[in-house]
mmCIF file of C-alpha atoms in Angstrom:
data_model
loop_
_atom_site.group_PDB
_atom_site.id
_atom_site.type_symbol
_atom_site.label_atom_id
_atom_site.label_comp_id
_atom_site.label_asym_id
_atom_site.label_seq_id
_atom_site.Cartn_x
_atom_site.Cartn_y
_atom_site.Cartn_z
ATOM 1 C CA UNK A 938 3.288 19.539 29.611
ATOM 2 C CA UNK A 939 4.201 17.283 26.869
ATOM 3 C CA UNK A 940 7.710 16.224 26.756
ATOM 4 C CA UNK A 941 9.557 17.011 23.390
ATOM 5 C CA UNK A 942 9.530 13.514 21.678
ATOM 6 C CA UNK A 943 5.443 13.213 22.454
ATOM 7 C CA UNK A 944 4.755 16.862 21.188
ATOM 8 C CA UNK A 945 7.018 15.470 17.842
ATOM 9 C CA UNK A 946 4.787 12.379 17.765
ATOM 10 C CA UNK A 947 1.825 14.465 17.742
ATOM 11 C CA UNK A 948 2.847 17.114 14.886
ATOM 12 C CA UNK A 949 4.312 14.392 12.870
ATOM 13 C CA UNK A 950 0.955 12.566 13.099
ATOM 14 C CA UNK A 951 -1.282 15.978 12.344
ATOM 15 C CA UNK A 952 0.940 16.657 9.367
ATOM 16 C CA UNK A 953 1.748 13.383 7.516
ATOM 17 C CA UNK A 954 -1.847 11.769 5.772
ATOM 18 C CA UNK A 955 -2.669 8.079 6.312
ATOM 19 C CA UNK A 956 -3.312 5.978 2.858
ATOM 20 C CA UNK A 957 -4.805 2.550 3.002
ATOM 21 C CA UNK A 958 -3.179 0.219 0.626
ATOM 22 C CA UNK A 959 -6.001 -2.407 -0.038
ATOM 23 C CA UNK A 960 -5.645 -5.613 -2.391
ATOM 24 C CA UNK A 961 -7.879 -6.188 -5.284
ATOM 25 C CA UNK A 962 -7.769 -10.098 -6.697
ATOM 26 C CA UNK A 963 -10.389 -10.403 -9.237
ATOM 27 C CA UNK A 964 -13.565 -10.280 -6.891
ATOM 28 C CA UNK A 965 -11.796 -10.880 -3.968
ATOM 29 C CA UNK A 966 -11.225 -7.249 -1.682
ATOM 30 C CA UNK A 967 -8.849 -7.468 1.128
ATOM 31 C CA UNK A 968 -9.288 -3.948 3.144
ATOM 32 C CA UNK A 969 -6.169 -2.330 4.679
ATOM 33 C CA UNK A 970 -7.931 -1.689 8.197
ATOM 34 C CA UNK A 971 -5.041 0.315 9.730
ATOM 35 C CA UNK A 972 -3.485 2.165 6.813
ATOM 36 C CA UNK A 973 -0.041 3.972 6.937
ATOM 37 C CA UNK A 974 1.006 7.335 7.716
ATOM 38 C CA UNK A 975 3.454 8.486 4.757
ATOM 39 C CA UNK A 976 4.773 11.743 3.122
ATOM 40 C CA UNK A 977 2.187 11.869 0.335
ATOM 41 C CA UNK A 978 1.005 9.516 -2.528
ATOM 42 C CA UNK A 979 4.461 8.896 -3.960
ATOM 43 C CA UNK A 980 5.354 7.264 -0.809
ATOM 44 C CA UNK A 981 2.276 5.072 -0.408
ATOM 45 C CA UNK A 982 2.663 4.455 -3.888
ATOM 46 C CA UNK A 983 6.488 3.341 -2.576
ATOM 47 C CA UNK A 984 5.009 1.291 -0.040
ATOM 48 C CA UNK A 985 2.443 -0.176 -1.872
ATOM 49 C CA UNK A 986 5.354 -1.256 -4.524
ATOM 50 C CA UNK A 987 7.558 -3.195 -1.711
ATOM 51 C CA UNK A 988 4.339 -4.773 -0.440
ATOM 52 C CA UNK A 989 3.487 -6.138 -3.630
ATOM 53 C CA UNK A 990 7.308 -7.284 -4.033
ATOM 54 C CA UNK A 991 7.293 -9.044 -0.669
ATOM 55 C CA UNK A 992 4.053 -11.052 -1.923
ATOM 56 C CA UNK A 993 5.105 -11.768 -5.002
ATOM 57 C CA UNK A 994 8.284 -13.201 -3.659
ATOM 58 C CA UNK A 995 5.820 -15.290 -1.303
ATOM 59 C CA UNK A 996 4.177 -16.690 -4.014
ATOM 60 C CA UNK A 997 7.264 -17.485 -6.182
ATOM 61 C CA UNK A 998 8.870 -19.624 -2.877
ATOM 62 C CA UNK A 999 5.428 -21.348 -2.749
ATOM 63 C CA UNK A 1000 5.004 -22.111 -5.900
ATOM 64 C CA UNK A 1001 2.207 -20.083 -6.782
ATOM 65 C CA UNK A 1002 1.247 -18.796 -10.068
ATOM 66 C CA UNK A 1003 1.459 -15.331 -10.451
ATOM 67 C CA UNK A 1004 -1.396 -13.061 -11.364
ATOM 68 C CA UNK A 1005 0.112 -9.564 -11.899
ATOM 69 C CA UNK A 1006 -3.439 -7.835 -12.697
ATOM 70 C CA UNK A 1007 -3.787 -8.151 -9.192
ATOM 71 C CA UNK A 1008 -3.719 -4.377 -7.669
ATOM 72 C CA UNK A 1009 -3.157 -2.369 -5.020
ATOM 73 C CA UNK A 1010 -6.141 0.071 -4.567
ATOM 74 C CA UNK A 1011 -4.803 3.149 -2.582
ATOM 75 C CA UNK A 1012 -7.365 5.345 -0.913
ATOM 76 C CA UNK A 1013 -6.539 8.802 1.096
ATOM 77 C CA UNK A 1014 -7.525 9.448 4.754
ATOM 78 C CA UNK A 1015 -11.263 10.486 3.284
ATOM 79 C CA UNK A 1016 -11.705 7.286 1.972
ATOM 80 C CA UNK A 1017 -11.362 8.636 -1.745
ATOM 81 C CA UNK A 1018 -9.888 5.783 -4.145
ATOM 82 C CA UNK A 1019 -6.845 8.056 -5.472
ATOM 83 C CA UNK A 1020 -4.568 5.458 -6.877
ATOM 84 C CA UNK A 1021 -4.546 1.736 -8.803
ATOM 85 C CA UNK A 1022 -1.236 -0.085 -8.938
ATOM 86 C CA UNK A 1023 -1.235 -3.201 -10.722
ATOM 87 C CA UNK A 1024 1.008 -5.865 -9.416
ATOM 88 C CA UNK A 1025 3.028 -5.792 -12.801
ATOM 89 C CA UNK A 1026 3.964 -2.399 -12.542
ATOM 90 C CA UNK A 1027 5.933 -3.419 -9.206
ATOM 91 C CA UNK A 1028 8.249 -6.404 -10.858
ATOM 92 C CA UNK A 1029 10.003 -6.594 -13.939
ATOM 93 C CA UNK A 1030 9.848 -9.904 -15.513
ATOM 94 C CA UNK A 1031 12.014 -10.618 -18.592
ATOM 95 C CA UNK A 1032 11.655 -14.230 -20.552
#
């Protein structure tokens, strides 16, 4: 008989869908090999926003030019593309 903690982990993994946050920059494509278990597509989008903000912040620190038309392509656990989020959706820039 599994422990209560193990049973909870198994139950959660059965209920939580997995989403893959793949990066697209022009012709370059970096697939997310592991994916993330999150409650729903809105939570996956929030993860993408946070990841993009981290990437943009790192590029700024390195003095790189930002390409806000890069995108995160979110696939569901069946491999279907369910959302494309441009980097510009994750940041707000004022001149």
